[in-house]
Short mmCIF file of C-alpha atoms in Angstrom, two decimals:
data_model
loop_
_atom_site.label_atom_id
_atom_site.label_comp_id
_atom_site.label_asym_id
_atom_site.label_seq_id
_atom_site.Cartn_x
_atom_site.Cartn_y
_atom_site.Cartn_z
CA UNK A 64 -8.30 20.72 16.96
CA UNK A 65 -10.05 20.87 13.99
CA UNK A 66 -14.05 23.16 14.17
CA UNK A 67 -16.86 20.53 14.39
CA UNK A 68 -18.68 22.61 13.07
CA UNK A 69 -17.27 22.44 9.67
CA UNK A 70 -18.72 20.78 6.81
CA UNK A 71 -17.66 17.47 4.85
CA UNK A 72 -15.62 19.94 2.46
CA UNK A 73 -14.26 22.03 5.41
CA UNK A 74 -12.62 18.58 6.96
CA UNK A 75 -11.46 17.63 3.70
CA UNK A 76 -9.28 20.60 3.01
CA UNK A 77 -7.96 21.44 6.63
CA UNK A 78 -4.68 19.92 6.13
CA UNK A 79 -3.90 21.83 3.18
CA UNK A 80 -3.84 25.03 5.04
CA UNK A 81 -0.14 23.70 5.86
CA UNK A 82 2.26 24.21 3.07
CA UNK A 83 4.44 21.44 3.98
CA UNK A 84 1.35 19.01 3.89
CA UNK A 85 0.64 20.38 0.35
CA UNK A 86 4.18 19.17 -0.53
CA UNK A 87 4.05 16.50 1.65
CA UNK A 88 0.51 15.06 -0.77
CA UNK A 89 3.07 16.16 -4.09
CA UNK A 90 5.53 14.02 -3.22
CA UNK A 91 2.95 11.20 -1.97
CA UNK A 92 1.29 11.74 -5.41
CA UNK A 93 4.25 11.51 -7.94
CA UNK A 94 6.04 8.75 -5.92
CA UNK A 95 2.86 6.37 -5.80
CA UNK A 96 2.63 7.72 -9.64
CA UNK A 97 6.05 5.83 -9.85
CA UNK A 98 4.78 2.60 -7.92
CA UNK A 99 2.24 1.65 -9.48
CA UNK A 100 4.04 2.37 -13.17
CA UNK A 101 6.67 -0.38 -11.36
CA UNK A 102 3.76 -2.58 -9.68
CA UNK A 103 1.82 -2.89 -13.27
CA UNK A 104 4.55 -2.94 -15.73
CA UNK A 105 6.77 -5.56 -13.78
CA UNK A 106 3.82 -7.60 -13.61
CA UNK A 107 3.44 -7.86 -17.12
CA UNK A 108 7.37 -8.12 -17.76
CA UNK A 109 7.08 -11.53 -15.57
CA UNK A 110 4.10 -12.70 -17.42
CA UNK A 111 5.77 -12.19 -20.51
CA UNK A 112 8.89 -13.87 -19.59
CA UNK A 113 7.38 -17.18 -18.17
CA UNK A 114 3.53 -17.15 -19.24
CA UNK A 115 2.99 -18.86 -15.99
CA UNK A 116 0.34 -17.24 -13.35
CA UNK A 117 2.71 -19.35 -10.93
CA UNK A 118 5.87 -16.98 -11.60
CA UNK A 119 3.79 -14.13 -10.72
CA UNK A 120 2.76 -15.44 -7.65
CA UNK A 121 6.34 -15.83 -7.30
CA UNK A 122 6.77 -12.40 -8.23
CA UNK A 123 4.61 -10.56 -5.23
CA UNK A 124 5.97 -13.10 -3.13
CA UNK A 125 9.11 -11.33 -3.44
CA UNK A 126 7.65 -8.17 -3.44
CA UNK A 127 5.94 -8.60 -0.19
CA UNK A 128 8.60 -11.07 1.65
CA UNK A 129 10.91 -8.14 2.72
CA UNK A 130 8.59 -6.95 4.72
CA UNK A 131 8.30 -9.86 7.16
CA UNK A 132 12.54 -9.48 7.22
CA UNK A 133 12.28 -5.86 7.70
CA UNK A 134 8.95 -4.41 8.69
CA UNK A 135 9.65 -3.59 12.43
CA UNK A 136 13.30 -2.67 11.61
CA UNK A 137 11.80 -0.08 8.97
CA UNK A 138 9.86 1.49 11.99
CA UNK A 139 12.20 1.00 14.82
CA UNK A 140 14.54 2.71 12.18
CA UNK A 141 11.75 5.09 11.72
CA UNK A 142 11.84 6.79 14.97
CA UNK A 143 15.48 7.00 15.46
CA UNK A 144 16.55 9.12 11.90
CA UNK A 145 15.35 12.46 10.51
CA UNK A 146 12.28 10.79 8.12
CA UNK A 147 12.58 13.18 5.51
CA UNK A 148 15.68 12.47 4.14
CA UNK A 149 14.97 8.54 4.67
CA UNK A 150 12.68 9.15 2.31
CA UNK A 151 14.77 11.01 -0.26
CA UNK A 152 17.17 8.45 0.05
CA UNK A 153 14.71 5.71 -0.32
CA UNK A 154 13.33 7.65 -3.52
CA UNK A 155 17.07 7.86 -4.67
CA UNK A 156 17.28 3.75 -4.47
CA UNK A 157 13.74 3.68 -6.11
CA UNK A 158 14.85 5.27 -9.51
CA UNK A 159 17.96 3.64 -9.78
CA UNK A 160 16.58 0.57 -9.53
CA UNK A 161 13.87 1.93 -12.17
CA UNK A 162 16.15 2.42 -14.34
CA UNK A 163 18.31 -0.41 -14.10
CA UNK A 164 15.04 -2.72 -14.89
CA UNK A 165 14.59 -0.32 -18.17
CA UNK A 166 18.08 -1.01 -19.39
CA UNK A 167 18.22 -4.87 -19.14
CA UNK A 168 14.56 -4.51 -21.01
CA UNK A 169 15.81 -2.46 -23.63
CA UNK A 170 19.26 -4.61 -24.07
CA UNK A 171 17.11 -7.65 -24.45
CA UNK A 172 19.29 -9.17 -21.67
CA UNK A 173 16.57 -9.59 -18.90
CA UNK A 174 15.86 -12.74 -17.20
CA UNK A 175 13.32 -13.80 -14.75
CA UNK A 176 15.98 -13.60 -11.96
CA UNK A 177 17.07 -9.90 -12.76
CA UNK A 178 13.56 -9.20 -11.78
CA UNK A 179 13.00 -10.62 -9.03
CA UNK A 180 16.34 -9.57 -7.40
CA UNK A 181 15.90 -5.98 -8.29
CA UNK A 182 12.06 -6.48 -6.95
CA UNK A 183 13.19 -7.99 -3.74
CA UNK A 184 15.79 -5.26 -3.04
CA UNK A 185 13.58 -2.66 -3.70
CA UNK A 186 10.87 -4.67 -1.17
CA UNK A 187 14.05 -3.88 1.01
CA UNK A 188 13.36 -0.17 0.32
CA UNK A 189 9.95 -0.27 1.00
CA UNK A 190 9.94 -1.37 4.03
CA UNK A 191 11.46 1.93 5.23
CA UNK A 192 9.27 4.10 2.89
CA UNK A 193 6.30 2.92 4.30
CA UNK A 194 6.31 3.88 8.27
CA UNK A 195 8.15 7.01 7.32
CA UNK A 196 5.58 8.40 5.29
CA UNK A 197 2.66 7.79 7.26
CA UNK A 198 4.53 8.75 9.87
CA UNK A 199 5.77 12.34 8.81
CA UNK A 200 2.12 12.79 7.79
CA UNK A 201 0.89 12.80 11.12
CA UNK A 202 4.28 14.70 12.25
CA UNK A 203 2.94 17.91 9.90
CA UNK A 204 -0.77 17.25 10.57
CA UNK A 205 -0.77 16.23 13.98
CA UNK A 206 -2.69 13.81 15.78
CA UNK A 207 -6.15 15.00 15.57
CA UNK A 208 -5.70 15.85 11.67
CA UNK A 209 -4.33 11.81 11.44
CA UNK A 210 -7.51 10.94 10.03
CA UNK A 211 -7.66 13.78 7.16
CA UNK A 212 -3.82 13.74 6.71
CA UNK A 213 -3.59 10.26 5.95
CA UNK A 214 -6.94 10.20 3.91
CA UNK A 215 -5.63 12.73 1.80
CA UNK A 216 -2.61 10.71 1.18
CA UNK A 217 -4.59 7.53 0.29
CA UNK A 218 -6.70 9.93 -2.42
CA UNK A 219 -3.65 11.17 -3.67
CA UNK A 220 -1.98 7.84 -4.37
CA UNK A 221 -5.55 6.28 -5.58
CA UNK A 222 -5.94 9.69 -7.63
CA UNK A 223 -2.89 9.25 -9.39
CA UNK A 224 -3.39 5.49 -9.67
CA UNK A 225 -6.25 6.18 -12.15
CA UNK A 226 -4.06 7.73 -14.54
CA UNK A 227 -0.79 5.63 -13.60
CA UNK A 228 -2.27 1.95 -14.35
CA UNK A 229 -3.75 3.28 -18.03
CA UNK A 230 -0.43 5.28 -18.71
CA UNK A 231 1.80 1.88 -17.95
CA UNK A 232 -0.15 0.04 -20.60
CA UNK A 233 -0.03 2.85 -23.04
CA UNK A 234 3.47 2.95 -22.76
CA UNK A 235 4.45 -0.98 -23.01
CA UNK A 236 1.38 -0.93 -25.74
CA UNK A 237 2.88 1.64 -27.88
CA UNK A 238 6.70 2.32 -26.52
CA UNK A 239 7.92 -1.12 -25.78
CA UNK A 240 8.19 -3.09 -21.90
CA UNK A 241 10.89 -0.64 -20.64
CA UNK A 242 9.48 2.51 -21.20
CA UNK A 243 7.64 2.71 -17.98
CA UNK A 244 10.84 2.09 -16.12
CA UNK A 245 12.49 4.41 -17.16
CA UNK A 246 9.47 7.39 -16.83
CA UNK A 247 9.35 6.11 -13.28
CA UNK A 248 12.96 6.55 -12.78
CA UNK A 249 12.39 10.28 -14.01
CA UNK A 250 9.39 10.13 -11.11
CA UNK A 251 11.12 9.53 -8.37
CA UNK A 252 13.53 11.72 -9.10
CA UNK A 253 10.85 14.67 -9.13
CA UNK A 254 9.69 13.14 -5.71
CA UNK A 255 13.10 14.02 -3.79
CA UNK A 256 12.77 17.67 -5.44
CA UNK A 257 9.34 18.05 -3.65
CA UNK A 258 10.12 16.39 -0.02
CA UNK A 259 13.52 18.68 -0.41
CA UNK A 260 11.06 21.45 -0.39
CA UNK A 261 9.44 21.06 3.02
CA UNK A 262 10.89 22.68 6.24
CA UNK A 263 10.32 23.81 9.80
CA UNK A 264 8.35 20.08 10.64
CA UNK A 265 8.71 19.66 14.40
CA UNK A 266 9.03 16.13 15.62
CA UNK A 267 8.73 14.81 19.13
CA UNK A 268 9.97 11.52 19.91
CA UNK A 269 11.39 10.40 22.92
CA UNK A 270 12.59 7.22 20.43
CA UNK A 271 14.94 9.70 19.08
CA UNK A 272 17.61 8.83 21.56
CA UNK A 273 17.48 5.26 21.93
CA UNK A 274 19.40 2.84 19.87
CA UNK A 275 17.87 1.08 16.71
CA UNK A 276 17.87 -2.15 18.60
CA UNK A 277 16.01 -0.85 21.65
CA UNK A 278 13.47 0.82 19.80
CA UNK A 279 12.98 -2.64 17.81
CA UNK A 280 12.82 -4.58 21.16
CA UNK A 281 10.04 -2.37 22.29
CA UNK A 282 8.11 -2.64 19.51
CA UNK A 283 8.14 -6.39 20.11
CA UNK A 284 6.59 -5.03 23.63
CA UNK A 285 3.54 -2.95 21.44
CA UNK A 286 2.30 -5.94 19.92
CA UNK A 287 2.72 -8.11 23.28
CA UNK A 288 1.16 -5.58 25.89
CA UNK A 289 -1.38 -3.67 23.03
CA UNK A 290 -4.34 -6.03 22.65
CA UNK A 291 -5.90 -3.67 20.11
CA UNK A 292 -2.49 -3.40 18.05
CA UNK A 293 -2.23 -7.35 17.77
CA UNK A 294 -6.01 -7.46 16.65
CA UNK A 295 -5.13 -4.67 14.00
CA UNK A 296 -2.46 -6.43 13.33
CA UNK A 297 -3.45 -10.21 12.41
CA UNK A 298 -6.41 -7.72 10.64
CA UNK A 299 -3.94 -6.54 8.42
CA UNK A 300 -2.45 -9.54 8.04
CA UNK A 301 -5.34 -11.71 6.99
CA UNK A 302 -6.38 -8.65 4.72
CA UNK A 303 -2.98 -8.94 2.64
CA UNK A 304 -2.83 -13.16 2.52
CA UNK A 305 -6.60 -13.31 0.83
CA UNK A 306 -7.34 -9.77 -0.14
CA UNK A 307 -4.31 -7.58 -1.55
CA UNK A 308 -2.92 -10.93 -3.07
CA UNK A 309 -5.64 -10.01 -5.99
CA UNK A 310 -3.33 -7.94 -7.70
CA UNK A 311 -0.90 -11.23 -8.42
CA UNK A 312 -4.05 -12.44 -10.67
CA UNK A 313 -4.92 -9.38 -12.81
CA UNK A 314 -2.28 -9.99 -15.43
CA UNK A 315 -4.18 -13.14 -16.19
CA UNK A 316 -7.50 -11.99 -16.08
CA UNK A 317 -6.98 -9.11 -18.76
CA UNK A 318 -5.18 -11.41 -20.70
CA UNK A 319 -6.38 -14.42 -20.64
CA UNK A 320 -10.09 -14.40 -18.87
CA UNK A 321 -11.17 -11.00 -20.22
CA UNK A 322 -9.06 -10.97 -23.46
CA UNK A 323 -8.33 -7.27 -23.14
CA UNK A 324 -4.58 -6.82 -23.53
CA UNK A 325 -1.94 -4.44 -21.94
CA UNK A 326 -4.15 -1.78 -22.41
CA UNK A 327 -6.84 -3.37 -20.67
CA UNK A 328 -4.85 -4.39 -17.57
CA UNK A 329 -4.52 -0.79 -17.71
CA UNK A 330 -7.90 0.51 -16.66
CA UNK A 331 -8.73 -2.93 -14.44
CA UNK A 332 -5.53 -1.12 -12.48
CA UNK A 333 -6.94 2.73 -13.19
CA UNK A 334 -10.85 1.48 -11.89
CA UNK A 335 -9.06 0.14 -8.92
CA UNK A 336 -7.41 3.30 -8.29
CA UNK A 337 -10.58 5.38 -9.25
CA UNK A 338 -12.57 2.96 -6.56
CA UNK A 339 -9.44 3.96 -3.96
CA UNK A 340 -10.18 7.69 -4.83
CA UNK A 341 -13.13 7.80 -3.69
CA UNK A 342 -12.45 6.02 -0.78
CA UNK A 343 -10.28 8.36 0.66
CA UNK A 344 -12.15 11.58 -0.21
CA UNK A 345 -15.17 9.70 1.78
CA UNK A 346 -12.94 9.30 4.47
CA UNK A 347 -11.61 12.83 4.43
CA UNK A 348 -14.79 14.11 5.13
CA UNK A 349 -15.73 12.57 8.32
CA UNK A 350 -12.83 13.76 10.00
CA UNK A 351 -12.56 12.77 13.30
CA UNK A 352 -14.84 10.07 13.10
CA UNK A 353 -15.80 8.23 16.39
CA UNK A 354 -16.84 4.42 14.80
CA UNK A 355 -13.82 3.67 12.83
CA UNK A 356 -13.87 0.03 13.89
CA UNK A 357 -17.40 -0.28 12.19
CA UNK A 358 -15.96 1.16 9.58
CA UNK A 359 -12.43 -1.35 9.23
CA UNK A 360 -14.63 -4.41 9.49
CA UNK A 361 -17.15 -3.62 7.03
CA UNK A 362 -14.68 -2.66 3.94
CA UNK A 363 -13.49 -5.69 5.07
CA UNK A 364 -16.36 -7.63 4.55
CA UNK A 365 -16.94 -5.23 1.15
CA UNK A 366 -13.43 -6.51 -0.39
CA UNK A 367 -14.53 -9.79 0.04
CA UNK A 368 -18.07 -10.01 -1.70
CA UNK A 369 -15.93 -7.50 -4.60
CA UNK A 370 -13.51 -9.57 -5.03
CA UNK A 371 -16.02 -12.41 -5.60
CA UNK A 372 -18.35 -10.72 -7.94
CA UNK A 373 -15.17 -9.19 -10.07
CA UNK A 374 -13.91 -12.80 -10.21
CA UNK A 375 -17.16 -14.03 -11.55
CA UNK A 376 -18.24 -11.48 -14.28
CA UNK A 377 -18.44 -12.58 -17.40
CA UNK A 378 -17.95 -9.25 -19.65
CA UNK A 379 -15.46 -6.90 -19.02
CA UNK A 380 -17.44 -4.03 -18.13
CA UNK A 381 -18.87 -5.64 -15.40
CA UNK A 382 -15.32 -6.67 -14.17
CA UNK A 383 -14.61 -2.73 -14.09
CA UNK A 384 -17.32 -2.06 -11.88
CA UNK A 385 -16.46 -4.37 -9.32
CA UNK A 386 -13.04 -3.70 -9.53
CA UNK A 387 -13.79 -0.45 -9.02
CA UNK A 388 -15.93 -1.67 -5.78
CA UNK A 389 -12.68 -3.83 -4.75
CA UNK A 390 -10.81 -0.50 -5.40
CA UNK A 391 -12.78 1.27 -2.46
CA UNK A 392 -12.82 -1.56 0.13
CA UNK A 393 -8.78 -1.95 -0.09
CA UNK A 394 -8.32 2.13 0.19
CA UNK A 395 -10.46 2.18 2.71
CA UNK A 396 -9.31 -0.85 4.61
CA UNK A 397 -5.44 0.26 4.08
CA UNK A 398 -6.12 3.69 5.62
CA UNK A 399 -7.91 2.65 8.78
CA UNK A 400 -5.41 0.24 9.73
CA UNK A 401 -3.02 2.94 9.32
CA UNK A 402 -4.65 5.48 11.26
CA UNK A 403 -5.75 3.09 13.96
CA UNK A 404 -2.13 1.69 14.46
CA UNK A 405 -1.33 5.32 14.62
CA UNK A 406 -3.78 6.31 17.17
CA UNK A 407 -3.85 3.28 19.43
CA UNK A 408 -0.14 4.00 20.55
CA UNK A 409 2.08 6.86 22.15
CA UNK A 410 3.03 9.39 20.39
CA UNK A 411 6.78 8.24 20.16
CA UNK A 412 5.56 4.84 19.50
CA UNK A 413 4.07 6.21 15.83
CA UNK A 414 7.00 4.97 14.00
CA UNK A 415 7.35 1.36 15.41
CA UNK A 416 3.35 1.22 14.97
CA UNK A 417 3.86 1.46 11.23
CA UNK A 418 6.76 -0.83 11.29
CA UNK A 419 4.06 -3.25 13.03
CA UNK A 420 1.90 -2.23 9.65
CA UNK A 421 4.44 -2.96 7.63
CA UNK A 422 5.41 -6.71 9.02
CA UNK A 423 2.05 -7.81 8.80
CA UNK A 424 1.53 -6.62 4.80
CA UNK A 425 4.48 -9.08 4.82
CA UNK A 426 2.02 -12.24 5.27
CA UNK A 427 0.67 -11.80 1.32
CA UNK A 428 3.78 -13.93 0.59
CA UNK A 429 1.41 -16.19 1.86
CA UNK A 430 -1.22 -15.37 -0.13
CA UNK A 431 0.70 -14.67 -3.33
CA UNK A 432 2.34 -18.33 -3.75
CA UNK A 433 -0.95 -19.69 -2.83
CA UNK A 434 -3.18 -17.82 -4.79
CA UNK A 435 -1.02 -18.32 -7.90
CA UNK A 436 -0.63 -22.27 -7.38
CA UNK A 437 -4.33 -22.29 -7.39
CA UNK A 438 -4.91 -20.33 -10.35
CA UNK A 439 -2.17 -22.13 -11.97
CA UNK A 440 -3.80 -25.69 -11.01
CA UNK A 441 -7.49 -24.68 -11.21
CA UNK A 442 -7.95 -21.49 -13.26
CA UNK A 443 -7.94 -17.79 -11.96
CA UNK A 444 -11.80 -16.97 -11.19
CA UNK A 445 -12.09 -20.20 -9.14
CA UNK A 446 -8.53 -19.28 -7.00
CA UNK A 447 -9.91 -15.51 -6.70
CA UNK A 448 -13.60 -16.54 -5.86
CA UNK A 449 -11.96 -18.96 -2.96
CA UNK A 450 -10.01 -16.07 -1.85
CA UNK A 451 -13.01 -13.59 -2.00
CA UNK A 452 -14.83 -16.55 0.06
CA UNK A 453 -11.89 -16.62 2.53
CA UNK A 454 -12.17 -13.04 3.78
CA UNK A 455 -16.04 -12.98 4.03
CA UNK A 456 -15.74 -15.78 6.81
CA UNK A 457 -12.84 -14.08 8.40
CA UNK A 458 -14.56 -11.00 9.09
CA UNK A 459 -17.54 -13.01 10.08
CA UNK A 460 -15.67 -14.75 12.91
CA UNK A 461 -13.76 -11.40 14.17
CA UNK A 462 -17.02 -9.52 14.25
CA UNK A 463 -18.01 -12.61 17.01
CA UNK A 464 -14.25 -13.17 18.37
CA UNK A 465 -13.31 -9.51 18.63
CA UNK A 466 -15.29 -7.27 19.70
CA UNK A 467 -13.18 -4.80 20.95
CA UNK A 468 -12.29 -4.26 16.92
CA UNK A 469 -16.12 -2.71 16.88
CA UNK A 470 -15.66 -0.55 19.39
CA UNK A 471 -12.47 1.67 18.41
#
């Protein structure tokens, strides 16, 4: 158990008394280093291949359907197999398909389709990546370090995001489109070196010994018998239809809205990261922190009004700030649900709990069609302010509906 005693900067740093959580926050570092490099720069790929703000909708539809195909299986998969070298083989798939992206850029032979099918399969990939992370976090931290060890991870990915987003336009700025594919493909790569590194992580899971299918039918269970995991869930949900769907818009808004260019998608993408950052290092510090429900609904209610104001600001710098504001709510709201999932289950369960995670990020295919038709139809700060509007009156009505969600 970690000393209450200890101050902000003491809870921050417990987890990196481990050495394998100091690779473990490496790895989680260069790989999100390589996600958002594939997040940003396919993004801009599709906008320059159709000009449409519909296609990009398309686009994170694609990106996000997998996971309503293959969430729970990622987590009922999860707690059957050795999670480490899941995720080296998921890393593996990640820079191949990097790479393969880079070449059909550089040939001149890409097409619309070549993206989305290479998007969709790696959406395959994700699906895995995702509850086996945040679950061999919690395997090296432990339970009571959950809230620091996944913290940590969310500072490390927002960290890295600051610098990622500006590097990917640099590089399509000054390099050419497939540039960033092919760094990312070098990333990844890196990634497999630094997970390879970690050893002695004990794991106890009675899921172990069941079969793939039986672990998926109990999941089903979790989300029938756990009222607190189905609130957290259609939480998550909701969150990822009207809030994470944002990112599907800011193509057009540093092109066309904010006239800014490549470069300028750039830093909306690093102020969002540097906003995420922050986030986590805030949440760090508290450590064990009794009110985390408080805490889940109001970044909630904070992505909301941000995503409002950043849709609405009529010079770029202002659009920063609030992006930056956005940037917090999302980290913040992204590593509560995680932890809470986490912590609201048995300990063998941890695995399927992120697969439940990872089914209901699935719903912003929802969001992404829908948010792009509007934009497409009425322009993109009228679809994001709707949007922004949407999740204020959400979290309204669960604060009134739910409140068990205040008390966890």
């Amino acid at each position: 158990m970690m000393d209450k005693n200890k101050g902000p900067l003491g809870h921050i740093f417990t987890p990196f008394k481990n050495r394998s959580f100091s690779l473990m926050f490496l790895t989680t570092v260069s790989a999100s280093f390589g996600d958002i490099l594939m997040d940003v720069s396919a993004g801009w790929l599709v906008l320059d291949l159709t000009d449409s703000p519909l296609s990009l909708g398309l686009f994170f539809a694609v990106r996000s359907s997998p996971n309503l195909l293959f969430g729970m299986i990622g987590g009922a998969v999860t707690d059957k197999v050795d999670r480490k070298r899941l995720l080296m083989t998921c890393y593996g798939l990640y820079s191949a398909m990097g790479f393969m992206i880079g070449y059909l850029v550089m040939t001149g032979t890409v097409q619309l389709w070549h993206a989305l099918a290479l998007i969709f399969i790696r959406g395959i990939v994700r699906t895995f990546v995702g509850p086996a992370r945040q679950s061999f976090i919690v395997d090296i931290v432990g339970r009571e370090n959950a809230m620091n060890g996944i913290s940590l991870s969310a500072v490390g990915t927002r960290g890295v995001g600051i610098f990622a987003g500006a590097t990917a336009g640099l590089l399509i700025e000054l390099l050419g489109k497939e540039w960033p594919f092919f760094v990312l493909s070098g990333v990844y790569i890196t990634s497999i070196g630094l997970i390879g590194l970690i050893r002695g992580v004990e794991v106890k899971r009675v899921a172990q010994e069941h079969s793939i299918w039986r672990n998926l039918m109990e999941g089903v269970q979790i989300v029938r018998q756990n009222r607190i995991v189905l609130a957290l869930m259609v939480m998550a949900g909701t969150c990822e239809m009207f809030g994470f769907s944002f990112a599907v818009l800011v193509p057009v808004f540093a092109r066309d809205v904010l006239e800014v260019g490549a470069v300028g998608m750039g830093m909306i993408n690093a102020f969002r990261s540097g906003g995420g950052l922050l986030a986590g290092l805030a949440l760090a510090s508290l450590g064990d922190y009794k009110h985390k429900g408080r805490l889940i609904m109001g970044s909630f209610l904070m992505f909301g009004v941000g995503l409002i104001l950043y849709a609405n600001s009529p010079v770029y710098v202002l659009a920063l700030f609030f992006i930056g504001t956005v940037g917090i709510s999302a980290a913040a709201h992204d590593a509560l649900s995680q932890i809470l999932l986490q912590l609201n289950v048995e300990e063998d369960q941890r695995g399927r709990a992120m697969g439940i995670w990872q089914l209901s990020i699935g719903f912003g295919v929802i969001g992404s069609m829908t948010l792009g038709t509007l934009a497409e139809v009425y322009g993109a700060p009228f679809a994001q302010s709707v949007f922004g509007g949407i999740m204020v009156a959400i979290v309204a009505l669960l604060y009134v509906t739910v409140p068990k969600l205040r008390e966890l």
